[in-house]
PDB file of N, CA and C in Angstrom:
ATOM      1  N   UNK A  17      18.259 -12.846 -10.942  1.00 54.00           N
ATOM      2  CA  UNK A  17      17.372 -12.335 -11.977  1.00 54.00           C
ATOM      3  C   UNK A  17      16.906 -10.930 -11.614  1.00 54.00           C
ATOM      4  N   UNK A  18      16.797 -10.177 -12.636  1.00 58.00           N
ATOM      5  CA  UNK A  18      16.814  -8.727 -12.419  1.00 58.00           C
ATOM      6  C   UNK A  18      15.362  -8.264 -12.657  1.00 58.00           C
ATOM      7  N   UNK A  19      14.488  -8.236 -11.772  1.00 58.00           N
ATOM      8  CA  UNK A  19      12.659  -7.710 -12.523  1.00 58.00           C
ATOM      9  C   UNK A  19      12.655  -6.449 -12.868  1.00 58.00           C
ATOM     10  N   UNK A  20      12.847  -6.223 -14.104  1.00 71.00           N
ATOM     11  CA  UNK A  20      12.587  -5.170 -14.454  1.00 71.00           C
ATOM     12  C   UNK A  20      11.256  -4.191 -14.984  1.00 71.00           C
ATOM     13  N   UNK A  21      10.325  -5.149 -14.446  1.00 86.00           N
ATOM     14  CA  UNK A  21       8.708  -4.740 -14.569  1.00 86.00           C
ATOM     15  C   UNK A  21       8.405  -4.268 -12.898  1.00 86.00           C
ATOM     16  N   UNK A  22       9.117  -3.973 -12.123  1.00 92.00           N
ATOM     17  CA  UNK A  22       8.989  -3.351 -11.371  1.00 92.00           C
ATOM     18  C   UNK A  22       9.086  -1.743 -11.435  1.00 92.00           C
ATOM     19  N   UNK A  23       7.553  -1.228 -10.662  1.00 95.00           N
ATOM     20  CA  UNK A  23       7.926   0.414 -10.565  1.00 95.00           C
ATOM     21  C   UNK A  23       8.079   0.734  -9.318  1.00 95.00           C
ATOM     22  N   UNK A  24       8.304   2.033  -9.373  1.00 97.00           N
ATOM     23  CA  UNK A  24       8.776   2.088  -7.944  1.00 97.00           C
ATOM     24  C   UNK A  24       7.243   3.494  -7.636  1.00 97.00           C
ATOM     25  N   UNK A  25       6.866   3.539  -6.704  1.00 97.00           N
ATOM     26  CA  UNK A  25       5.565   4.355  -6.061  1.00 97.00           C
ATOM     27  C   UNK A  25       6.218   5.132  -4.957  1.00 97.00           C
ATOM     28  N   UNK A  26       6.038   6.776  -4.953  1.00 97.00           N
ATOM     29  CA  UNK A  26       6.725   7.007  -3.844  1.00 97.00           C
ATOM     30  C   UNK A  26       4.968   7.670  -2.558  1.00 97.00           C
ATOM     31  N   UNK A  27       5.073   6.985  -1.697  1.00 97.00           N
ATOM     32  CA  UNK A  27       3.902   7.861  -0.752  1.00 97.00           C
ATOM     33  C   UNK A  27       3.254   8.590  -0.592  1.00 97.00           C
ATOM     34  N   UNK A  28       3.017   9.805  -0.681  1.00 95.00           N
ATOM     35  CA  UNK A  28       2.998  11.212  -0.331  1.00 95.00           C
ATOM     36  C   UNK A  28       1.779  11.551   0.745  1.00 95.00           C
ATOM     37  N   UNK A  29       2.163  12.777   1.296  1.00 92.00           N
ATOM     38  CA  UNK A  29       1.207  12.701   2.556  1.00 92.00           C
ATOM     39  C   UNK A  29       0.260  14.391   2.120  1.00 92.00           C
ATOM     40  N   UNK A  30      -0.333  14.674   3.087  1.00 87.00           N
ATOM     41  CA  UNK A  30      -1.501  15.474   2.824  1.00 87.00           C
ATOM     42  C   UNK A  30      -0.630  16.896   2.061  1.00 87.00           C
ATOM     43  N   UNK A  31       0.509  17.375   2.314  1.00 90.00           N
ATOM     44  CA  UNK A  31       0.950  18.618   1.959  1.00 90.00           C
ATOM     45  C   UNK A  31       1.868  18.204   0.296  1.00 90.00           C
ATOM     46  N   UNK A  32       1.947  16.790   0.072  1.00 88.00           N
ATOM     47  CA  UNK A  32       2.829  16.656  -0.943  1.00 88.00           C
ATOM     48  C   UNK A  32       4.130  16.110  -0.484  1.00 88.00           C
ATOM     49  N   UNK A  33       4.261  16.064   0.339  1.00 94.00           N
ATOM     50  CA  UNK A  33       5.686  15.912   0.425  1.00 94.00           C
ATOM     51  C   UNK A  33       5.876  13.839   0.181  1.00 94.00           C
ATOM     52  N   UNK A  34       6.993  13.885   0.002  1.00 94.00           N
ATOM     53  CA  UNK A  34       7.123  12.032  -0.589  1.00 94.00           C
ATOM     54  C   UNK A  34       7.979  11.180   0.374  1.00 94.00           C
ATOM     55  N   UNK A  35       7.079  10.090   1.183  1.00 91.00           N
ATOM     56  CA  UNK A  35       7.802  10.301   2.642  1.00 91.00           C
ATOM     57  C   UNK A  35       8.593   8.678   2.442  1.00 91.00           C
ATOM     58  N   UNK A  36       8.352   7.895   1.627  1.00 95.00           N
ATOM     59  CA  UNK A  36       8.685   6.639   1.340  1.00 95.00           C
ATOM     60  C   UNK A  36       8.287   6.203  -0.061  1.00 95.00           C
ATOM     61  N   UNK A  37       8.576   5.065  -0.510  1.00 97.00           N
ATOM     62  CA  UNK A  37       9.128   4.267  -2.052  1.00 97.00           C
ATOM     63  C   UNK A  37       8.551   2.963  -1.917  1.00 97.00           C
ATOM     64  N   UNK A  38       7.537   2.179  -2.712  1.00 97.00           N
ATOM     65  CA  UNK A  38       7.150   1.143  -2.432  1.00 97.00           C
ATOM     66  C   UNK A  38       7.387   0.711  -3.918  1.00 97.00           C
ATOM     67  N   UNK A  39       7.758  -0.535  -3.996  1.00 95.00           N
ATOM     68  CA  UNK A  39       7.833  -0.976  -5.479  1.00 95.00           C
ATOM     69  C   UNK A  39       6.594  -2.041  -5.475  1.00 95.00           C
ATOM     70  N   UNK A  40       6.302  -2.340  -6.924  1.00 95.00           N
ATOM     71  CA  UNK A  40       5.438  -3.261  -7.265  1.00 95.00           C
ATOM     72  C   UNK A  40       5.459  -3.210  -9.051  1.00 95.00           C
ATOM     73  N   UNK A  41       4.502  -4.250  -9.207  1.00 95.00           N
ATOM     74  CA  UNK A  41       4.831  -4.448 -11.044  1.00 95.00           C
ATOM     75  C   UNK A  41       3.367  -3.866 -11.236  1.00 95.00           C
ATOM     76  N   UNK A  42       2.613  -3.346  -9.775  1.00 96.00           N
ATOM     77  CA  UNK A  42       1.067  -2.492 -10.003  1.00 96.00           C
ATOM     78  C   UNK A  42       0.893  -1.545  -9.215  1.00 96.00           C
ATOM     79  N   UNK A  43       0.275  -0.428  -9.115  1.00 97.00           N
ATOM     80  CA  UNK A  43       0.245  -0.075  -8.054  1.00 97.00           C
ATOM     81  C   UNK A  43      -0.309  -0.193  -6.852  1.00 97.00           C
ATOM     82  N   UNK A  44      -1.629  -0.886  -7.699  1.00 97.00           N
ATOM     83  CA  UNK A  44      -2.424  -1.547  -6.392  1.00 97.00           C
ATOM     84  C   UNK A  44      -1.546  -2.561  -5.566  1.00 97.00           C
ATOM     85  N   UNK A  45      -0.243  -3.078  -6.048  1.00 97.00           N
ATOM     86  CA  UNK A  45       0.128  -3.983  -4.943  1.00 97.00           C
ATOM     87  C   UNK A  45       1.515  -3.320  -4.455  1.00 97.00           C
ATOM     88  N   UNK A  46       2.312  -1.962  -4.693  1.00 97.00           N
ATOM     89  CA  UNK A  46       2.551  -1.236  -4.020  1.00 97.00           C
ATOM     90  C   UNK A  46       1.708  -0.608  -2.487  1.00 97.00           C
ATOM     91  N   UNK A  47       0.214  -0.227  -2.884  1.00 98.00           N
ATOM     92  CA  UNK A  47      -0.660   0.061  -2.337  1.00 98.00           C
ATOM     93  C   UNK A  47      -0.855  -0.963  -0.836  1.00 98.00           C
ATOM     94  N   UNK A  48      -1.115  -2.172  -1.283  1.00 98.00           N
ATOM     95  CA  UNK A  48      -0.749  -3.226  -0.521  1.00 98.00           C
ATOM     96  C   UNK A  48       0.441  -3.197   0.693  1.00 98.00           C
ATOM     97  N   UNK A  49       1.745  -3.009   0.076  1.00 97.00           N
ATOM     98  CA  UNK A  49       2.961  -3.107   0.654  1.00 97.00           C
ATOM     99  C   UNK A  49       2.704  -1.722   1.642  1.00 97.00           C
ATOM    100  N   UNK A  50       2.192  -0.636   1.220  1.00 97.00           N
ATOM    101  CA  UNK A  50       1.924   0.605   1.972  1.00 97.00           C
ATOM    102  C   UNK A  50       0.719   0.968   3.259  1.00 97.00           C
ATOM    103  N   UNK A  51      -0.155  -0.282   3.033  1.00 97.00           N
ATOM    104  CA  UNK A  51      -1.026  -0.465   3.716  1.00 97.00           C
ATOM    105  C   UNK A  51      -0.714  -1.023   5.350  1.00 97.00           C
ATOM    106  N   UNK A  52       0.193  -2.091   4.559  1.00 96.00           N
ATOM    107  CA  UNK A  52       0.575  -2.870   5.728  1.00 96.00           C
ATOM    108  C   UNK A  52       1.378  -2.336   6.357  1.00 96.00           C
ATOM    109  N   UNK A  53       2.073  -1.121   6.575  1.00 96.00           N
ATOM    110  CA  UNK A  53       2.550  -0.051   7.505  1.00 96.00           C
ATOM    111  C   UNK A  53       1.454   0.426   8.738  1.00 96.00           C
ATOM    112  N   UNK A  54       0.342   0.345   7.752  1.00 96.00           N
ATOM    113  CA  UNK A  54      -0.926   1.015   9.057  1.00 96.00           C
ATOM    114  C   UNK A  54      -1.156   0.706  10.329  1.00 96.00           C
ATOM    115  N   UNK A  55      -1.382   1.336  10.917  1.00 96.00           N
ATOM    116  CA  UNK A  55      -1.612   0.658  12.251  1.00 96.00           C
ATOM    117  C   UNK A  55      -2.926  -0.047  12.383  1.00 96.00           C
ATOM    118  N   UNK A  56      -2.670  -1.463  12.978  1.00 97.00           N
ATOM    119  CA  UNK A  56      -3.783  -2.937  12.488  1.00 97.00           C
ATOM    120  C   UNK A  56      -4.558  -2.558  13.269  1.00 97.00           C
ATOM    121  N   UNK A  57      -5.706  -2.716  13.379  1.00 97.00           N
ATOM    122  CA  UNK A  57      -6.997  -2.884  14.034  1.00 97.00           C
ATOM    123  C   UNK A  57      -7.335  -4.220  14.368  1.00 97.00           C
ATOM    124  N   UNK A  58      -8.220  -4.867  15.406  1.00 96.00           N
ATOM    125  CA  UNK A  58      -8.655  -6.185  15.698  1.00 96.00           C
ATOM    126  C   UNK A  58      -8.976  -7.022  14.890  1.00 96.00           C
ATOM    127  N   UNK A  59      -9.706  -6.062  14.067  1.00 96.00           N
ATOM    128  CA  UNK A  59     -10.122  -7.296  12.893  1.00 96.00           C
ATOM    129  C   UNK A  59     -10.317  -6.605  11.722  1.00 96.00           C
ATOM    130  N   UNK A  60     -10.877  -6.948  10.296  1.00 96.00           N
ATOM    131  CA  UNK A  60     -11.259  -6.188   8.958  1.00 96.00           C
ATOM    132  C   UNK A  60     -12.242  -5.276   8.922  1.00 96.00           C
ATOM    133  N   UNK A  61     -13.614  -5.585  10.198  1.00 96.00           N
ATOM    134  CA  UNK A  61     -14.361  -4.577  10.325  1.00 96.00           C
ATOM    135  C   UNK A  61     -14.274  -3.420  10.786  1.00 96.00           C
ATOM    136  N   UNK A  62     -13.404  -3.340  12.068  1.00 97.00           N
ATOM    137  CA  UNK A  62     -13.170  -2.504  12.867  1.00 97.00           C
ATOM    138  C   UNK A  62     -11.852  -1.528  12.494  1.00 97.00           C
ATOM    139  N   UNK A  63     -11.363  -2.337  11.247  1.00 96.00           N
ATOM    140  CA  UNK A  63     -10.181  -1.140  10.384  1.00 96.00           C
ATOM    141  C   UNK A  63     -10.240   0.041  10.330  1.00 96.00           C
ATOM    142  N   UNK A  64      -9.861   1.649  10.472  1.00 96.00           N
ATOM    143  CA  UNK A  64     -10.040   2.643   9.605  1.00 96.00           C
ATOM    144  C   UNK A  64      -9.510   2.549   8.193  1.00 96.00           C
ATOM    145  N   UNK A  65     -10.483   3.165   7.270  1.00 97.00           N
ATOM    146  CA  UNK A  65      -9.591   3.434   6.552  1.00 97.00           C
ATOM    147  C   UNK A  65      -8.481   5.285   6.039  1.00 97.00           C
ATOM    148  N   UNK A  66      -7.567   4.726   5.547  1.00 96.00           N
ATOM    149  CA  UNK A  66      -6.726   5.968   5.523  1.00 96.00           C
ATOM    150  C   UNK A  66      -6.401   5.678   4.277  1.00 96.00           C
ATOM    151  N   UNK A  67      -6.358   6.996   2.914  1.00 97.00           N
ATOM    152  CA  UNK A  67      -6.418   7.308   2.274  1.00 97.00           C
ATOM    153  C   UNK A  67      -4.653   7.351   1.943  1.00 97.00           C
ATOM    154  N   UNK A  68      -4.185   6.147   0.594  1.00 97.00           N
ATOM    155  CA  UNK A  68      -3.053   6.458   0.724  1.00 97.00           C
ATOM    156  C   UNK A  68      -2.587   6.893  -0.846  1.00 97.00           C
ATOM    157  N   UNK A  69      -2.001   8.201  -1.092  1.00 97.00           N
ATOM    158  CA  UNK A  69      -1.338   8.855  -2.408  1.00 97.00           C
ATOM    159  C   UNK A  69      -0.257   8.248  -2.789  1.00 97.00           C
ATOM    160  N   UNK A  70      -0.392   7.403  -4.069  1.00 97.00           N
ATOM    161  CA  UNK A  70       0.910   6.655  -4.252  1.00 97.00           C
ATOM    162  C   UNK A  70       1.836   7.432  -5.617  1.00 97.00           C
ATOM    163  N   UNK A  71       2.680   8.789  -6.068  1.00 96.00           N
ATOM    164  CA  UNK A  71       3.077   8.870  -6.970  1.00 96.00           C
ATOM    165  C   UNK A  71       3.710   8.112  -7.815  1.00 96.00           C
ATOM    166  N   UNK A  72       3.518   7.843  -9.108  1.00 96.00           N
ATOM    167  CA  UNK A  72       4.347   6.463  -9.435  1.00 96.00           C
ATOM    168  C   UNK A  72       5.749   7.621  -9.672  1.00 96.00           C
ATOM    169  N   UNK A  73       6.837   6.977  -9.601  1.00 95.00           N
ATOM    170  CA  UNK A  73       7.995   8.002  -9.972  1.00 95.00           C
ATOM    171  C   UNK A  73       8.262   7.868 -11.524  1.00 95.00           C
ATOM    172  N   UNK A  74       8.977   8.970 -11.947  1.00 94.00           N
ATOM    173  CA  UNK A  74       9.186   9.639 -13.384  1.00 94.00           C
ATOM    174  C   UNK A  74       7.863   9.741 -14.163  1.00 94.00           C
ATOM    175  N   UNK A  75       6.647  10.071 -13.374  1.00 94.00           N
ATOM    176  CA  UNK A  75       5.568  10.250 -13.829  1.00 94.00           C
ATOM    177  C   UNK A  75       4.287  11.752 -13.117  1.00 94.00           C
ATOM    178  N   UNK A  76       3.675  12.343 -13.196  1.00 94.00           N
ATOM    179  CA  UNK A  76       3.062  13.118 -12.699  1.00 94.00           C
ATOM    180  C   UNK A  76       1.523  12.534 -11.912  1.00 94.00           C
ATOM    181  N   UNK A  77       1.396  11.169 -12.236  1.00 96.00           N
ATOM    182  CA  UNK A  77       0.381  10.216 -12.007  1.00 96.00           C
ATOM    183  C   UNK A  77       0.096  10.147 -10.359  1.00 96.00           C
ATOM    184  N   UNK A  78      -0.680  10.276  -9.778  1.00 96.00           N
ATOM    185  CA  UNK A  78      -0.637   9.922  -8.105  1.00 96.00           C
ATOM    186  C   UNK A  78      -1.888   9.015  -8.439  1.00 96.00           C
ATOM    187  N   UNK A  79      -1.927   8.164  -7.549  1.00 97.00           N
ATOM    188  CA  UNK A  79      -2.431   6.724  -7.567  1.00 97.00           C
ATOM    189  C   UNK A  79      -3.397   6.628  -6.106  1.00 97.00           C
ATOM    190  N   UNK A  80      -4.727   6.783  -6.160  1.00 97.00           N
ATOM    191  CA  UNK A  80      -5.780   7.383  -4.500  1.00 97.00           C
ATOM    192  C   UNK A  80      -6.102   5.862  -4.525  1.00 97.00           C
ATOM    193  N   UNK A  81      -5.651   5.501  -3.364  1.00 98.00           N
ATOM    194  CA  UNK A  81      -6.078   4.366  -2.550  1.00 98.00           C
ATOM    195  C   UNK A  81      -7.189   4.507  -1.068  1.00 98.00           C
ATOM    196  N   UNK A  82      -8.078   3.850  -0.722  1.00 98.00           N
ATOM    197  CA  UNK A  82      -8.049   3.547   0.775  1.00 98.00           C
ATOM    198  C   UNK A  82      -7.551   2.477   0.931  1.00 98.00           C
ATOM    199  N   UNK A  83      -6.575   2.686   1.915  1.00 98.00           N
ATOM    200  CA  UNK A  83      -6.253   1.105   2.260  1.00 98.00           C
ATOM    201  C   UNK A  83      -6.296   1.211   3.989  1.00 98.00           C
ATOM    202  N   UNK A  84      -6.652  -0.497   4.284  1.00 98.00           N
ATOM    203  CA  UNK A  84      -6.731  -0.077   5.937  1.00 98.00           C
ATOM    204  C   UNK A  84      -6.276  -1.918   6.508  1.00 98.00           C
ATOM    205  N   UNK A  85      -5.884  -2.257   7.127  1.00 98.00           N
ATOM    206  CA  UNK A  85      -4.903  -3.031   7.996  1.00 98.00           C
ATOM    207  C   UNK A  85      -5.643  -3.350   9.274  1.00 98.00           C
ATOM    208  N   UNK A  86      -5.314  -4.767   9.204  1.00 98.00           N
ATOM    209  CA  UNK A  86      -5.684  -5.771  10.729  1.00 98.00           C
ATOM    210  C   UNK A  86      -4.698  -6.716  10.844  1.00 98.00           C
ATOM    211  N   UNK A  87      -5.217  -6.809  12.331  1.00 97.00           N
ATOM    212  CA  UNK A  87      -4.258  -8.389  12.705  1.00 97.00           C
ATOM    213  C   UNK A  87      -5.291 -10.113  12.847  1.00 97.00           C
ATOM    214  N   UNK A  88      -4.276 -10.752  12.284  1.00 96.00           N
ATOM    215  CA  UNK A  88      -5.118 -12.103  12.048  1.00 96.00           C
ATOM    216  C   UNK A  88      -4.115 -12.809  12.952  1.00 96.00           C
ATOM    217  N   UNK A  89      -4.367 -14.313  13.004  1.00 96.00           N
ATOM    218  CA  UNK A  89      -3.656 -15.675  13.422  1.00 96.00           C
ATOM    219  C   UNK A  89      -3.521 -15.893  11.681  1.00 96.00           C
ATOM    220  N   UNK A  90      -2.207 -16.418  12.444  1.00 95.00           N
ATOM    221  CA  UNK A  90      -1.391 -17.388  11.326  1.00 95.00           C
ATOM    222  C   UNK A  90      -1.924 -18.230  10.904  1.00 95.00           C
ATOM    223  N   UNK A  91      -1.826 -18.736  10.038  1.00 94.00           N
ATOM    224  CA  UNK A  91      -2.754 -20.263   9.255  1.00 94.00           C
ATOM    225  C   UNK A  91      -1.667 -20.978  10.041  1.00 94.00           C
ATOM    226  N   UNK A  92      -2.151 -22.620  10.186  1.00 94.00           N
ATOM    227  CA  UNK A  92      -1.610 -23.873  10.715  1.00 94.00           C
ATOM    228  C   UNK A  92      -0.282 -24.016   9.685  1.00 94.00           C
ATOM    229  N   UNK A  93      -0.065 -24.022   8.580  1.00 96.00           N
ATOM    230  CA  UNK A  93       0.866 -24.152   8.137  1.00 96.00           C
ATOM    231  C   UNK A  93       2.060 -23.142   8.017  1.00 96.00           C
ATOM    232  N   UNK A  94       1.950 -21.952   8.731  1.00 95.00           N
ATOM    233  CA  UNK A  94       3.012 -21.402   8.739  1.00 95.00           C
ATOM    234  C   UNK A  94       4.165 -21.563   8.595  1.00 95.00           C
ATOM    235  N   UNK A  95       5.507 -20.945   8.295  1.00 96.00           N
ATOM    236  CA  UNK A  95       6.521 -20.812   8.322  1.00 96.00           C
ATOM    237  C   UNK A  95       7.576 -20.851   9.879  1.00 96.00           C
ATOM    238  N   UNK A  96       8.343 -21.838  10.487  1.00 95.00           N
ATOM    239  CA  UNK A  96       8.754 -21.160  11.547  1.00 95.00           C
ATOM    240  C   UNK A  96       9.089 -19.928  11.910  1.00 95.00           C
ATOM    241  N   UNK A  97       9.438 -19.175  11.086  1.00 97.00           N
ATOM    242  CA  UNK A  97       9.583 -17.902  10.960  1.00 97.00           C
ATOM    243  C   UNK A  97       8.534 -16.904  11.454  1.00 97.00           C
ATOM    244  N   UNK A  98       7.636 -17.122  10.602  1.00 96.00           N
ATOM    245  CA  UNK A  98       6.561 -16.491  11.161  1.00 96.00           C
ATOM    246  C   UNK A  98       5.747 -15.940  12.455  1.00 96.00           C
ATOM    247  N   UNK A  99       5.357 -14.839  13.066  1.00 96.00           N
ATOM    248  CA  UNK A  99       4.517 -14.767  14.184  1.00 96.00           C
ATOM    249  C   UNK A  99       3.030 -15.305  14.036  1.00 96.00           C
ATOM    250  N   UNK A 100       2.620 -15.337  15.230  1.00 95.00           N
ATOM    251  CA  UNK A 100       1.491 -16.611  15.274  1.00 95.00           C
ATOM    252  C   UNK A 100       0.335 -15.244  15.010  1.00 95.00           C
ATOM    253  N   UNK A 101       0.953 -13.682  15.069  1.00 96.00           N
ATOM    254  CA  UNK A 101      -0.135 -12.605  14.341  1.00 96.00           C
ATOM    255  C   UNK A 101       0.096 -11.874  13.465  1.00 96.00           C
ATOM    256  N   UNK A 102      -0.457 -12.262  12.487  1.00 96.00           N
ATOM    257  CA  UNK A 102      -0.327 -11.306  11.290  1.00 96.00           C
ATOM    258  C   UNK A 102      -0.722 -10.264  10.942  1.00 96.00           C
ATOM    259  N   UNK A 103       0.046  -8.665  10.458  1.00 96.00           N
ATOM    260  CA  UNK A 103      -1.093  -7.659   9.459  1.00 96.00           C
ATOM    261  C   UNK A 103      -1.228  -8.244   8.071  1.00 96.00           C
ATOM    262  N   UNK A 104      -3.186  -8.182   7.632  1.00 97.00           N
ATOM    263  CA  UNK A 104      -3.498  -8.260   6.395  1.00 97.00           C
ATOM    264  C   UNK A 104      -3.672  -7.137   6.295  1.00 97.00           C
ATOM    265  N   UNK A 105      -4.035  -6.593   5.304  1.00 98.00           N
ATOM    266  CA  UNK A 105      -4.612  -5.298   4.586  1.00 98.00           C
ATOM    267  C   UNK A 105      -5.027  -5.429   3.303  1.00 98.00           C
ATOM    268  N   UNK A 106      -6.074  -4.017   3.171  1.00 98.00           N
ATOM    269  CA  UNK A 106      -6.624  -4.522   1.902  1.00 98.00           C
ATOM    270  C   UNK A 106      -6.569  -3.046   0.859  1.00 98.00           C
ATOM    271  N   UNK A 107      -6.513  -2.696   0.125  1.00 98.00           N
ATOM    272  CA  UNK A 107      -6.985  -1.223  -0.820  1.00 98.00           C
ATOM    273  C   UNK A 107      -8.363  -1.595  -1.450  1.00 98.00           C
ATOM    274  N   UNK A 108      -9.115  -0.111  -1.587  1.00 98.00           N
ATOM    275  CA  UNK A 108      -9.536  -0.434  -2.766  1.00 98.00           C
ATOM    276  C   UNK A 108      -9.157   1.095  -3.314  1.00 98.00           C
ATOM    277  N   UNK A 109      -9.704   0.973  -5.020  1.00 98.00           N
ATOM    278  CA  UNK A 109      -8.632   2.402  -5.550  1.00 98.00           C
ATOM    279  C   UNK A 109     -10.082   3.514  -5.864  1.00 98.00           C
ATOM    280  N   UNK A 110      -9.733   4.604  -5.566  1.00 97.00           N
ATOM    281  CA  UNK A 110     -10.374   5.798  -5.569  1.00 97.00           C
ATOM    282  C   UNK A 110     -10.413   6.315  -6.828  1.00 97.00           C
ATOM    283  N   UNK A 111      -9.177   6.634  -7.427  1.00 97.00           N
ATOM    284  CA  UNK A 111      -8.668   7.060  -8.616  1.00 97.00           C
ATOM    285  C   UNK A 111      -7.615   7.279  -9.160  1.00 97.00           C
ATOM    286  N   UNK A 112      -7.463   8.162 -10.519  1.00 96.00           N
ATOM    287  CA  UNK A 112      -5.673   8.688 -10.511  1.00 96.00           C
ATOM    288  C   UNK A 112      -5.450  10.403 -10.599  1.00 96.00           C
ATOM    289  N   UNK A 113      -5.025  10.935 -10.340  1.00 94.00           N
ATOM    290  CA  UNK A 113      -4.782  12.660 -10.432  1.00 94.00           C
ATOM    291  C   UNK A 113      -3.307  12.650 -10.757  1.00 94.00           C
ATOM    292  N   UNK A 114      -3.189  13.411 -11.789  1.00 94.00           N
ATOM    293  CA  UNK A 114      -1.942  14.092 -12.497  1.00 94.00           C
ATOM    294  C   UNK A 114      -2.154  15.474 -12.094  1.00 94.00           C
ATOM    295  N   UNK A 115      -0.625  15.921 -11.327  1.00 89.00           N
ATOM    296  CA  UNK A 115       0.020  16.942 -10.896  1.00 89.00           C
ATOM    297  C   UNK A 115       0.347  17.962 -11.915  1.00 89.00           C
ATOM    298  N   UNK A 116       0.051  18.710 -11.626  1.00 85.00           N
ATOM    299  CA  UNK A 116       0.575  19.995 -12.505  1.00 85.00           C
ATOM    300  C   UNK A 116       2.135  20.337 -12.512  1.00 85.00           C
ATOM    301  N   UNK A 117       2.902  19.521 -11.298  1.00 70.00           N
ATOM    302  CA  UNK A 117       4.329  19.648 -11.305  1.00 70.00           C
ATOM    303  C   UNK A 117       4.853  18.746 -10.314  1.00 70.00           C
ATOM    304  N   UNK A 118       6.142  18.365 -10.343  1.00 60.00           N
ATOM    305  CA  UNK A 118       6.683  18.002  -9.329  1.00 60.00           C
ATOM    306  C   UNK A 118       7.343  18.446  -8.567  1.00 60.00           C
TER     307      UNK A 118
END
């Protein structure tokens, strides 16, 4: 099955430049997928947060997140798969800014 309510979000860092592609059917859960790159902190309090620019692509739209990342234990029911430590992360959204160009 083909989701075609997926967009694709590309990164961007302080000068503009577009350093990675996160898809989602929102951006806040692109935002999500981009978060969890961060480097985790001990726990949710002790997170920084870092400010992440999500352009949606074929659009001039950039998408202001903070999002910031920890490590947890696995719930009891895990997956064998799984490590027994997890990154969560969380956003919340700042705003949206349209570019004058791409």
């Amino acid at each position: 099955m083909v989701d075609d309510d997926k967009r694709n979000f590309a990164l961007r860092d302080d000068i503009g430049n577009e350093t990675s592609v996160f898809s989602g059917r929102t951006p806040r859960q692109a935002a999500l997928k981009a978060a969890r790159r961060l480097e985790p902190a001990k726990s949710e309090q002790q997170a920084e947060h870092v400010e992440l620019r999500l352009r949606e692509k074929g659009t001039k739209k950039v998408h202001i997140y903070d999002g910031w990342a920890w490590t947890e234990t696995a719930p009891d029911d895990k997956p064998g798969w799984m490590p027994s430590e997890i990154t969560e992360a969380n956003v919340s959204k700042k705003g949206i800014e349209h570019l004058d160009s791409i």
